[in-house]
Amino acid sequence: MKGGKLIIFSAPSGSGKTTIVRHLLKQSELNLAFSVSATSRPRRGKEKEGEHYYFITVSEFKQHIKKDDFLEWEEVYRDNFYGTLKSEVERLWAEGKNVIFDIDVAGGLRIKKKFPKETLAVFVKPPSVDELKIRLKKRSTESDDKINMRIAKASVELATAPQFDKVIKNYDLDTALNEAHELVAEFVGVNQTE
Ligand code: 5GP
């Protein structure tokens, strides 16, 4: 596999990485395209097939694992598999795009290991685990059980921050957005227009 740059945003659930990734995708000079992951978790609210995720069954997911179709995959939560299909990155590279990922910490580090030169791996740090809990509750897309599961995982994930190329503290959203924009612009080699 060969092509443009890979930009990874990883963070505990609720840290604001999705907001940051969406903001960056709007900056046309960065020439970014979103890597749509495959997942076996159920579709939430307004999520669209092929836009947010490729929604597949656990058995379809396991077939892809068998065929070695994934660049990386994780059982992020029990029976909720998430993975980056090699075909997805190949497709976006063929379009001449830099690929941006919103994936979990383990997956992010795995891609970084496979493509050390092409990858910028950014960790988004929430103000605190308590604040994370508040944000996840506000989002109210999941049950208390699922929120607690995400919080438990967050503490483990926070410890991996030093393994990333850069850490952005998302204490103030505008500051975090600017910082992310600057980092990515520098990495892909363009001057910022904003
Ligand atoms: P959610 O269920 O909130 O959409 O995602 C749960 C977690 O899975 C998030 O941390 C998200 O970034 C991560 N995730 C999404 N896609 C992938 C993927 O392809 N690979 C890995 N390893 N994690 C992913």
JSON list of C-alpha atoms and ligand atoms in Angstrom, two decimals:
[
{"chain": "A", "resi": 1, "resn": "MET", "atom": "CA", "xyz": [0.00, 0.00, 0.00]},
{"chain": "A", "resi": 2, "resn": "LYS", "atom": "CA", "xyz": [1.33, 3.41, -0.94]},
{"chain": "A", "resi": 3, "resn": "GLY", "atom": "CA", "xyz": [-0.09, 6.91, -1.10]},
{"chain": "A", "resi": 4, "resn": "GLY", "atom": "CA", "xyz": [-0.64, 10.15, 0.84]},
{"chain": "A", "resi": 5, "resn": "LYS", "atom": "CA", "xyz": [-0.49, 10.90, 4.52]},
{"chain": "A", "resi": 6, "resn": "LEU", "atom": "CA", "xyz": [-2.36, 9.26, 7.36]},
{"chain": "A", "resi": 7, "resn": "ILE", "atom": "CA", "xyz": [-3.68, 11.40, 10.20]},
{"chain": "A", "resi": 8, "resn": "ILE", "atom": "CA", "xyz": [-4.96, 9.66, 13.27]},
{"chain": "A", "resi": 9, "resn": "PHE", "atom": "CA", "xyz": [-7.04, 11.18, 16.04]},
{"chain": "A", "resi": 10, "resn": "SER", "atom": "CA", "xyz": [-7.42, 8.86, 18.99]},
{"chain": "A", "resi": 11, "resn": "ALA", "atom": "CA", "xyz": [-8.88, 9.55, 22.41]},
{"chain": "A", "resi": 12, "resn": "PRO", "atom": "CA", "xyz": [-11.22, 8.16, 25.01]},
{"chain": "A", "resi": 13, "resn": "SER", "atom": "CA", "xyz": [-14.86, 8.28, 23.96]},
{"chain": "A", "resi": 14, "resn": "GLY", "atom": "CA", "xyz": [-16.30, 11.75, 24.72]},
{"chain": "A", "resi": 15, "resn": "SER", "atom": "CA", "xyz": [-13.01, 13.66, 24.47]},
{"chain": "A", "resi": 16, "resn": "GLY", "atom": "CA", "xyz": [-14.18, 15.60, 21.44]},
{"chain": "A", "resi": 17, "resn": "LYS", "atom": "CA", "xyz": [-12.08, 13.91, 18.77]},
{"chain": "A", "resi": 18, "resn": "THR", "atom": "CA", "xyz": [-15.02, 13.47, 16.41]},
{"chain": "A", "resi": 19, "resn": "THR", "atom": "CA", "xyz": [-15.76, 17.21, 16.58]},
{"chain": "A", "resi": 20, "resn": "ILE", "atom": "CA", "xyz": [-12.12, 17.95, 15.81]},
{"chain": "A", "resi": 21, "resn": "VAL", "atom": "CA", "xyz": [-12.00, 15.50, 12.89]},
{"chain": "A", "resi": 22, "resn": "ARG", "atom": "CA", "xyz": [-15.23, 16.97, 11.41]},
{"chain": "A", "resi": 23, "resn": "HIS", "atom": "CA", "xyz": [-13.77, 20.48, 11.68]},
{"chain": "A", "resi": 24, "resn": "LEU", "atom": "CA", "xyz": [-10.59, 19.43, 9.89]},
{"chain": "A", "resi": 25, "resn": "LEU", "atom": "CA", "xyz": [-12.53, 17.74, 7.08]},
{"chain": "A", "resi": 26, "resn": "LYS", "atom": "CA", "xyz": [-14.09, 21.14, 6.27]},
{"chain": "A", "resi": 27, "resn": "GLN", "atom": "CA", "xyz": [-10.65, 22.69, 5.63]},
{"chain": "A", "resi": 28, "resn": "SER", "atom": "CA", "xyz": [-10.33, 22.00, 1.92]},
{"chain": "A", "resi": 29, "resn": "GLU", "atom": "CA", "xyz": [-6.65, 22.97, 1.69]},
{"chain": "A", "resi": 30, "resn": "LEU", "atom": "CA", "xyz": [-5.76, 20.00, 3.89]},
{"chain": "A", "resi": 31, "resn": "ASN", "atom": "CA", "xyz": [-7.12, 17.62, 1.21]},
{"chain": "A", "resi": 32, "resn": "LEU", "atom": "CA", "xyz": [-8.46, 15.19, 3.79]},
{"chain": "A", "resi": 33, "resn": "ALA", "atom": "CA", "xyz": [-10.89, 12.32, 3.42]},
{"chain": "A", "resi": 34, "resn": "PHE", "atom": "CA", "xyz": [-12.44, 10.37, 6.28]},
{"chain": "A", "resi": 35, "resn": "SER", "atom": "CA", "xyz": [-11.64, 6.69, 6.67]},
{"chain": "A", "resi": 36, "resn": "VAL", "atom": "CA", "xyz": [-15.02, 5.01, 7.17]},
{"chain": "A", "resi": 37, "resn": "SER", "atom": "CA", "xyz": [-14.56, 2.07, 9.52]},
{"chain": "A", "resi": 38, "resn": "ALA", "atom": "CA", "xyz": [-16.47, -1.18, 9.55]},
{"chain": "A", "resi": 39, "resn": "THR", "atom": "CA", "xyz": [-18.29, -1.97, 12.79]},
{"chain": "A", "resi": 40, "resn": "SER", "atom": "CA", "xyz": [-20.57, -4.62, 14.22]},
{"chain": "A", "resi": 41, "resn": "ARG", "atom": "CA", "xyz": [-22.15, -2.24, 16.72]},
{"chain": "A", "resi": 42, "resn": "PRO", "atom": "CA", "xyz": [-25.75, -1.18, 16.08]},
{"chain": "A", "resi": 43, "resn": "ARG", "atom": "CA", "xyz": [-26.42, 2.03, 14.16]},
{"chain": "A", "resi": 44, "resn": "ARG", "atom": "CA", "xyz": [-27.12, 5.06, 16.41]},
{"chain": "A", "resi": 45, "resn": "GLY", "atom": "CA", "xyz": [-29.61, 7.86, 15.70]},
{"chain": "A", "resi": 46, "resn": "LYS", "atom": "CA", "xyz": [-28.77, 9.72, 12.52]},
{"chain": "A", "resi": 47, "resn": "GLU", "atom": "CA", "xyz": [-25.76, 7.64, 11.53]},
{"chain": "A", "resi": 48, "resn": "LYS", "atom": "CA", "xyz": [-25.60, 6.72, 7.86]},
{"chain": "A", "resi": 49, "resn": "GLU", "atom": "CA", "xyz": [-24.29, 3.56, 6.23]},
{"chain": "A", "resi": 50, "resn": "GLY", "atom": "CA", "xyz": [-21.06, 4.27, 4.35]},
{"chain": "A", "resi": 51, "resn": "GLU", "atom": "CA", "xyz": [-20.75, 7.74, 5.81]},
{"chain": "A", "resi": 52, "resn": "HIS", "atom": "CA", "xyz": [-20.22, 7.18, 9.54]},
{"chain": "A", "resi": 53, "resn": "TYR", "atom": "CA", "xyz": [-19.52, 3.46, 9.37]},
{"chain": "A", "resi": 54, "resn": "TYR", "atom": "CA", "xyz": [-20.02, 0.38, 7.26]},
{"chain": "A", "resi": 55, "resn": "PHE", "atom": "CA", "xyz": [-22.45, -1.46, 9.53]},
{"chain": "A", "resi": 56, "resn": "ILE", "atom": "CA", "xyz": [-21.93, -5.21, 9.30]},
{"chain": "A", "resi": 57, "resn": "THR", "atom": "CA", "xyz": [-22.74, -8.26, 11.41]},
{"chain": "A", "resi": 58, "resn": "VAL", "atom": "CA", "xyz": [-20.31, -9.93, 13.82]},
{"chain": "A", "resi": 59, "resn": "SER", "atom": "CA", "xyz": [-20.08, -12.90, 11.44]},
{"chain": "A", "resi": 60, "resn": "GLU", "atom": "CA", "xyz": [-19.33, -10.65, 8.43]},
{"chain": "A", "resi": 61, "resn": "PHE", "atom": "CA", "xyz": [-16.70, -8.91, 10.54]},
{"chain": "A", "resi": 62, "resn": "LYS", "atom": "CA", "xyz": [-15.10, -12.25, 11.40]},
{"chain": "A", "resi": 63, "resn": "GLN", "atom": "CA", "xyz": [-15.06, -13.20, 7.70]},
{"chain": "A", "resi": 64, "resn": "HIS", "atom": "CA", "xyz": [-13.09, -10.01, 6.96]},
{"chain": "A", "resi": 65, "resn": "ILE", "atom": "CA", "xyz": [-10.63, -10.88, 9.75]},
{"chain": "A", "resi": 66, "resn": "LYS", "atom": "CA", "xyz": [-10.14, -14.35, 8.22]},
{"chain": "A", "resi": 67, "resn": "LYS", "atom": "CA", "xyz": [-9.48, -12.88, 4.79]},
{"chain": "A", "resi": 68, "resn": "ASP", "atom": "CA", "xyz": [-6.95, -10.42, 6.24]},
{"chain": "A", "resi": 69, "resn": "ASP", "atom": "CA", "xyz": [-8.98, -7.48, 4.90]},
{"chain": "A", "resi": 70, "resn": "PHE", "atom": "CA", "xyz": [-8.21, -5.19, 7.83]},
{"chain": "A", "resi": 71, "resn": "LEU", "atom": "CA", "xyz": [-5.32, -2.81, 8.32]},
{"chain": "A", "resi": 72, "resn": "GLU", "atom": "CA", "xyz": [-6.24, -2.98, 12.00]},
{"chain": "A", "resi": 73, "resn": "TRP", "atom": "CA", "xyz": [-9.24, -4.05, 14.01]},
{"chain": "A", "resi": 74, "resn": "GLU", "atom": "CA", "xyz": [-10.28, -4.12, 17.65]},
{"chain": "A", "resi": 75, "resn": "GLU", "atom": "CA", "xyz": [-13.06, -5.54, 19.75]},
{"chain": "A", "resi": 76, "resn": "VAL", "atom": "CA", "xyz": [-13.38, -2.10, 21.33]},
{"chain": "A", "resi": 77, "resn": "TYR", "atom": "CA", "xyz": [-16.26, -3.19, 23.55]},
{"chain": "A", "resi": 78, "resn": "ARG", "atom": "CA", "xyz": [-17.61, -6.73, 23.98]},
{"chain": "A", "resi": 79, "resn": "ASP", "atom": "CA", "xyz": [-19.03, -7.96, 20.64]},
{"chain": "A", "resi": 80, "resn": "ASN", "atom": "CA", "xyz": [-18.60, -4.46, 19.23]},
{"chain": "A", "resi": 81, "resn": "PHE", "atom": "CA", "xyz": [-15.90, -4.86, 16.63]},
{"chain": "A", "resi": 82, "resn": "TYR", "atom": "CA", "xyz": [-14.41, -1.90, 14.80]},
{"chain": "A", "resi": 83, "resn": "GLY", "atom": "CA", "xyz": [-11.85, -2.02, 12.01]},
{"chain": "A", "resi": 84, "resn": "THR", "atom": "CA", "xyz": [-10.17, -0.16, 9.19]},
{"chain": "A", "resi": 85, "resn": "LEU", "atom": "CA", "xyz": [-10.49, -1.98, 5.88]},
{"chain": "A", "resi": 86, "resn": "LYS", "atom": "CA", "xyz": [-7.37, -1.92, 3.71]},
{"chain": "A", "resi": 87, "resn": "SER", "atom": "CA", "xyz": [-9.67, -1.29, 0.72]},
{"chain": "A", "resi": 88, "resn": "GLU", "atom": "CA", "xyz": [-10.92, 1.94, 2.34]},
{"chain": "A", "resi": 89, "resn": "VAL", "atom": "CA", "xyz": [-7.45, 3.47, 2.68]},
{"chain": "A", "resi": 90, "resn": "GLU", "atom": "CA", "xyz": [-6.46, 2.25, -0.80]},
{"chain": "A", "resi": 91, "resn": "ARG", "atom": "CA", "xyz": [-9.59, 3.86, -2.27]},
{"chain": "A", "resi": 92, "resn": "LEU", "atom": "CA", "xyz": [-8.89, 7.25, -0.66]},
{"chain": "A", "resi": 93, "resn": "TRP", "atom": "CA", "xyz": [-5.20, 7.18, -1.51]},
{"chain": "A", "resi": 94, "resn": "ALA", "atom": "CA", "xyz": [-6.14, 6.39, -5.13]},
{"chain": "A", "resi": 95, "resn": "GLU", "atom": "CA", "xyz": [-8.22, 9.61, -5.05]},
{"chain": "A", "resi": 96, "resn": "GLY", "atom": "CA", "xyz": [-5.05, 11.48, -4.03]},
{"chain": "A", "resi": 97, "resn": "LYS", "atom": "CA", "xyz": [-6.36, 12.24, -0.52]},
{"chain": "A", "resi": 98, "resn": "ASN", "atom": "CA", "xyz": [-4.71, 12.38, 2.86]},
{"chain": "A", "resi": 99, "resn": "VAL", "atom": "CA", "xyz": [-6.67, 10.00, 5.07]},
{"chain": "A", "resi": 100, "resn": "ILE", "atom": "CA", "xyz": [-7.96, 11.01, 8.50]},
{"chain": "A", "resi": 101, "resn": "PHE", "atom": "CA", "xyz": [-9.02, 8.45, 11.13]},
{"chain": "A", "resi": 102, "resn": "ASP", "atom": "CA", "xyz": [-11.24, 8.67, 14.20]},
{"chain": "A", "resi": 103, "resn": "ILE", "atom": "CA", "xyz": [-10.26, 5.41, 15.87]},
{"chain": "A", "resi": 104, "resn": "ASP", "atom": "CA", "xyz": [-9.47, 4.01, 19.28]},
{"chain": "A", "resi": 105, "resn": "VAL", "atom": "CA", "xyz": [-6.07, 4.27, 20.91]},
{"chain": "A", "resi": 106, "resn": "ALA", "atom": "CA", "xyz": [-4.88, 0.71, 20.20]},
{"chain": "A", "resi": 107, "resn": "GLY", "atom": "CA", "xyz": [-5.91, 0.89, 16.54]},
{"chain": "A", "resi": 108, "resn": "GLY", "atom": "CA", "xyz": [-4.27, 4.28, 16.12]},
{"chain": "A", "resi": 109, "resn": "LEU", "atom": "CA", "xyz": [-0.97, 3.05, 17.47]},
{"chain": "A", "resi": 110, "resn": "ARG", "atom": "CA", "xyz": [-1.14, -0.04, 15.28]},
{"chain": "A", "resi": 111, "resn": "ILE", "atom": "CA", "xyz": [-1.47, 2.05, 12.11]},
{"chain": "A", "resi": 112, "resn": "LYS", "atom": "CA", "xyz": [1.36, 4.30, 13.27]},
{"chain": "A", "resi": 113, "resn": "LYS", "atom": "CA", "xyz": [3.56, 1.19, 13.64]},
{"chain": "A", "resi": 114, "resn": "LYS", "atom": "CA", "xyz": [2.69, -0.02, 10.12]},
{"chain": "A", "resi": 115, "resn": "PHE", "atom": "CA", "xyz": [3.24, 3.37, 8.48]},
{"chain": "A", "resi": 116, "resn": "PRO", "atom": "CA", "xyz": [5.64, 5.26, 10.76]},
{"chain": "A", "resi": 117, "resn": "LYS", "atom": "CA", "xyz": [6.75, 7.86, 8.20]},
{"chain": "A", "resi": 118, "resn": "GLU", "atom": "CA", "xyz": [3.36, 8.57, 6.64]},
{"chain": "A", "resi": 119, "resn": "THR", "atom": "CA", "xyz": [1.46, 8.88, 9.92]},
{"chain": "A", "resi": 120, "resn": "LEU", "atom": "CA", "xyz": [0.74, 11.72, 12.33]},
{"chain": "A", "resi": 121, "resn": "ALA", "atom": "CA", "xyz": [-0.84, 10.23, 15.46]},
{"chain": "A", "resi": 122, "resn": "VAL", "atom": "CA", "xyz": [-2.63, 12.74, 17.69]},
{"chain": "A", "resi": 123, "resn": "PHE", "atom": "CA", "xyz": [-4.07, 12.00, 21.12]},
{"chain": "A", "resi": 124, "resn": "VAL", "atom": "CA", "xyz": [-6.94, 14.20, 22.31]},
{"chain": "A", "resi": 125, "resn": "LYS", "atom": "CA", "xyz": [-6.95, 14.62, 26.07]},
{"chain": "A", "resi": 126, "resn": "PRO", "atom": "CA", "xyz": [-10.13, 15.49, 28.00]},
{"chain": "A", "resi": 127, "resn": "PRO", "atom": "CA", "xyz": [-9.88, 17.81, 31.03]},
{"chain": "A", "resi": 128, "resn": "SER", "atom": "CA", "xyz": [-10.60, 14.92, 33.41]},
{"chain": "A", "resi": 129, "resn": "VAL", "atom": "CA", "xyz": [-12.38, 11.60, 33.66]},
{"chain": "A", "resi": 130, "resn": "ASP", "atom": "CA", "xyz": [-15.21, 13.34, 35.56]},
{"chain": "A", "resi": 131, "resn": "GLU", "atom": "CA", "xyz": [-15.67, 15.82, 32.73]},
{"chain": "A", "resi": 132, "resn": "LEU", "atom": "CA", "xyz": [-15.74, 12.89, 30.30]},
{"chain": "A", "resi": 133, "resn": "LYS", "atom": "CA", "xyz": [-18.60, 11.35, 32.28]},
{"chain": "A", "resi": 134, "resn": "ILE", "atom": "CA", "xyz": [-20.54, 14.63, 32.10]},
{"chain": "A", "resi": 135, "resn": "ARG", "atom": "CA", "xyz": [-20.00, 14.88, 28.33]},
{"chain": "A", "resi": 136, "resn": "LEU", "atom": "CA", "xyz": [-21.08, 11.29, 27.69]},
{"chain": "A", "resi": 137, "resn": "LYS", "atom": "CA", "xyz": [-24.21, 11.77, 29.81]},
{"chain": "A", "resi": 138, "resn": "LYS", "atom": "CA", "xyz": [-25.06, 14.98, 27.94]},
{"chain": "A", "resi": 139, "resn": "ARG", "atom": "CA", "xyz": [-24.71, 13.15, 24.63]},
{"chain": "A", "resi": 140, "resn": "SER", "atom": "CA", "xyz": [-27.23, 10.63, 26.03]},
{"chain": "A", "resi": 141, "resn": "THR", "atom": "CA", "xyz": [-26.89, 8.23, 23.12]},
{"chain": "A", "resi": 142, "resn": "GLU", "atom": "CA", "xyz": [-26.04, 5.32, 25.40]},
{"chain": "A", "resi": 143, "resn": "SER", "atom": "CA", "xyz": [-27.33, 3.59, 28.52]},
{"chain": "A", "resi": 144, "resn": "ASP", "atom": "CA", "xyz": [-25.63, 4.16, 31.91]},
{"chain": "A", "resi": 145, "resn": "ASP", "atom": "CA", "xyz": [-24.04, 0.71, 31.63]},
{"chain": "A", "resi": 146, "resn": "LYS", "atom": "CA", "xyz": [-22.44, 1.56, 28.30]},
{"chain": "A", "resi": 147, "resn": "ILE", "atom": "CA", "xyz": [-21.30, 4.96, 29.60]},
{"chain": "A", "resi": 148, "resn": "ASN", "atom": "CA", "xyz": [-19.64, 3.28, 32.59]},
{"chain": "A", "resi": 149, "resn": "MET", "atom": "CA", "xyz": [-17.94, 0.83, 30.25]},
{"chain": "A", "resi": 150, "resn": "ARG", "atom": "CA", "xyz": [-16.55, 3.74, 28.20]},
{"chain": "A", "resi": 151, "resn": "ILE", "atom": "CA", "xyz": [-15.37, 5.54, 31.37]},
{"chain": "A", "resi": 152, "resn": "ALA", "atom": "CA", "xyz": [-13.57, 2.44, 32.64]},
{"chain": "A", "resi": 153, "resn": "LYS", "atom": "CA", "xyz": [-11.76, 2.14, 29.31]},
{"chain": "A", "resi": 154, "resn": "ALA", "atom": "CA", "xyz": [-10.88, 5.85, 29.32]},
{"chain": "A", "resi": 155, "resn": "SER", "atom": "CA", "xyz": [-8.54, 5.56, 32.30]},
{"chain": "A", "resi": 156, "resn": "VAL", "atom": "CA", "xyz": [-6.52, 2.85, 30.55]},
{"chain": "A", "resi": 157, "resn": "GLU", "atom": "CA", "xyz": [-6.46, 4.84, 27.30]},
{"chain": "A", "resi": 158, "resn": "LEU", "atom": "CA", "xyz": [-5.26, 8.03, 28.98]},
{"chain": "A", "resi": 159, "resn": "ALA", "atom": "CA", "xyz": [-2.08, 6.21, 29.99]},
{"chain": "A", "resi": 160, "resn": "THR", "atom": "CA", "xyz": [-1.15, 5.67, 26.33]},
{"chain": "A", "resi": 161, "resn": "ALA", "atom": "CA", "xyz": [-0.98, 9.40, 25.48]},
{"chain": "A", "resi": 162, "resn": "PRO", "atom": "CA", "xyz": [2.87, 9.56, 25.61]},
{"chain": "A", "resi": 163, "resn": "GLN", "atom": "CA", "xyz": [3.08, 7.03, 22.76]},
{"chain": "A", "resi": 164, "resn": "PHE", "atom": "CA", "xyz": [1.47, 9.50, 20.34]},
{"chain": "A", "resi": 165, "resn": "ASP", "atom": "CA", "xyz": [3.31, 12.07, 18.19]},
{"chain": "A", "resi": 166, "resn": "LYS", "atom": "CA", "xyz": [1.26, 14.93, 19.63]},
{"chain": "A", "resi": 167, "resn": "VAL", "atom": "CA", "xyz": [-1.18, 15.46, 22.49]},
{"chain": "A", "resi": 168, "resn": "ILE", "atom": "CA", "xyz": [-3.93, 18.09, 22.21]},
{"chain": "A", "resi": 169, "resn": "LYS", "atom": "CA", "xyz": [-5.66, 19.12, 25.41]},
{"chain": "A", "resi": 170, "resn": "ASN", "atom": "CA", "xyz": [-9.33, 19.63, 24.69]},
{"chain": "A", "resi": 171, "resn": "TYR", "atom": "CA", "xyz": [-10.10, 21.96, 27.62]},
{"chain": "A", "resi": 172, "resn": "ASP", "atom": "CA", "xyz": [-11.39, 24.72, 25.37]},
{"chain": "A", "resi": 173, "resn": "LEU", "atom": "CA", "xyz": [-12.85, 23.60, 22.04]},
{"chain": "A", "resi": 174, "resn": "ASP", "atom": "CA", "xyz": [-11.78, 26.59, 19.91]},
{"chain": "A", "resi": 175, "resn": "THR", "atom": "CA", "xyz": [-8.21, 26.35, 21.14]},
{"chain": "A", "resi": 176, "resn": "ALA", "atom": "CA", "xyz": [-8.18, 22.61, 20.44]},
{"chain": "A", "resi": 177, "resn": "LEU", "atom": "CA", "xyz": [-9.60, 23.12, 16.93]},
{"chain": "A", "resi": 178, "resn": "ASN", "atom": "CA", "xyz": [-6.96, 25.73, 16.09]},
{"chain": "A", "resi": 179, "resn": "GLU", "atom": "CA", "xyz": [-4.18, 23.61, 17.48]},
{"chain": "A", "resi": 180, "resn": "ALA", "atom": "CA", "xyz": [-5.35, 20.57, 15.52]},
{"chain": "A", "resi": 181, "resn": "HIS", "atom": "CA", "xyz": [-5.62, 22.61, 12.31]},
{"chain": "A", "resi": 182, "resn": "GLU", "atom": "CA", "xyz": [-2.10, 23.96, 12.76]},
{"chain": "A", "resi": 183, "resn": "LEU", "atom": "CA", "xyz": [-0.60, 20.53, 13.45]},
{"chain": "A", "resi": 184, "resn": "VAL", "atom": "CA", "xyz": [-2.22, 18.88, 10.45]},
{"chain": "A", "resi": 185, "resn": "ALA", "atom": "CA", "xyz": [-1.44, 21.80, 8.10]},
{"chain": "A", "resi": 186, "resn": "GLU", "atom": "CA", "xyz": [2.19, 21.56, 9.06]},
{"chain": "A", "resi": 187, "resn": "PHE", "atom": "CA", "xyz": [2.25, 17.79, 8.65]},
{"chain": "A", "resi": 188, "resn": "VAL", "atom": "CA", "xyz": [0.65, 17.76, 5.19]},
{"chain": "A", "resi": 189, "resn": "GLY", "atom": "CA", "xyz": [2.77, 20.73, 4.19]},
{"chain": "A", "resi": 190, "resn": "VAL", "atom": "CA", "xyz": [0.27, 23.52, 3.48]},
{"chain": "A", "resi": 191, "resn": "ASN", "atom": "CA", "xyz": [-0.02, 27.08, 4.73]},
{"chain": "A", "resi": 192, "resn": "GLN", "atom": "CA", "xyz": [-3.12, 27.79, 6.73]},
{"chain": "A", "resi": 193, "resn": "THR", "atom": "CA", "xyz": [-5.73, 30.04, 5.15]},
{"chain": "A", "resi": 194, "resn": "GLU", "atom": "CA", "xyz": [-7.45, 30.87, 8.43]},
{"chain": "B", "resi": 1, "resn": "5GP", "atom": "P1", "xyz": [-18.37, 4.77, 18.70]},
{"chain": "B", "resi": 1, "resn": "5GP", "atom": "O1", "xyz": [-19.13, 3.53, 19.07]},
{"chain": "B", "resi": 1, "resn": "5GP", "atom": "O2", "xyz": [-18.51, 5.84, 19.74]},
{"chain": "B", "resi": 1, "resn": "5GP", "atom": "O3", "xyz": [-18.66, 5.25, 17.29]},
{"chain": "B", "resi": 1, "resn": "5GP", "atom": "O4", "xyz": [-16.81, 4.36, 18.69]},
{"chain": "B", "resi": 1, "resn": "5GP", "atom": "C1", "xyz": [-16.23, 3.72, 19.78]},
{"chain": "B", "resi": 1, "resn": "5GP", "atom": "C2", "xyz": [-14.74, 3.77, 19.66]},
{"chain": "B", "resi": 1, "resn": "5GP", "atom": "O5", "xyz": [-14.29, 2.98, 18.55]},
{"chain": "B", "resi": 1, "resn": "5GP", "atom": "C3", "xyz": [-14.21, 5.18, 19.41]},
{"chain": "B", "resi": 1, "resn": "5GP", "atom": "O6", "xyz": [-13.07, 5.38, 20.22]},
{"chain": "B", "resi": 1, "resn": "5GP", "atom": "C4", "xyz": [-13.86, 5.13, 17.94]},
{"chain": "B", "resi": 1, "resn": "5GP", "atom": "O7", "xyz": [-12.87, 6.08, 17.64]},
{"chain": "B", "resi": 1, "resn": "5GP", "atom": "C5", "xyz": [-13.35, 3.71, 17.81]},
{"chain": "B", "resi": 1, "resn": "5GP", "atom": "N1", "xyz": [-13.27, 3.26, 16.41]},
{"chain": "B", "resi": 1, "resn": "5GP", "atom": "C6", "xyz": [-14.04, 3.64, 15.38]},
{"chain": "B", "resi": 1, "resn": "5GP", "atom": "N2", "xyz": [-13.63, 3.05, 14.24]},
{"chain": "B", "resi": 1, "resn": "5GP", "atom": "C7", "xyz": [-12.56, 2.29, 14.56]},
{"chain": "B", "resi": 1, "resn": "5GP", "atom": "C8", "xyz": [-11.67, 1.44, 13.81]},
{"chain": "B", "resi": 1, "resn": "5GP", "atom": "O8", "xyz": [-11.77, 1.27, 12.60]},
{"chain": "B", "resi": 1, "resn": "5GP", "atom": "N3", "xyz": [-10.68, 0.84, 14.50]},
{"chain": "B", "resi": 1, "resn": "5GP", "atom": "C9", "xyz": [-10.52, 1.00, 15.83]},
{"chain": "B", "resi": 1, "resn": "5GP", "atom": "N4", "xyz": [-9.49, 0.37, 16.38]},
{"chain": "B", "resi": 1, "resn": "5GP", "atom": "N5", "xyz": [-11.32, 1.78, 16.57]},
{"chain": "B", "resi": 1, "resn": "5GP", "atom": "C10", "xyz": [-12.34, 2.41, 15.95]}
]
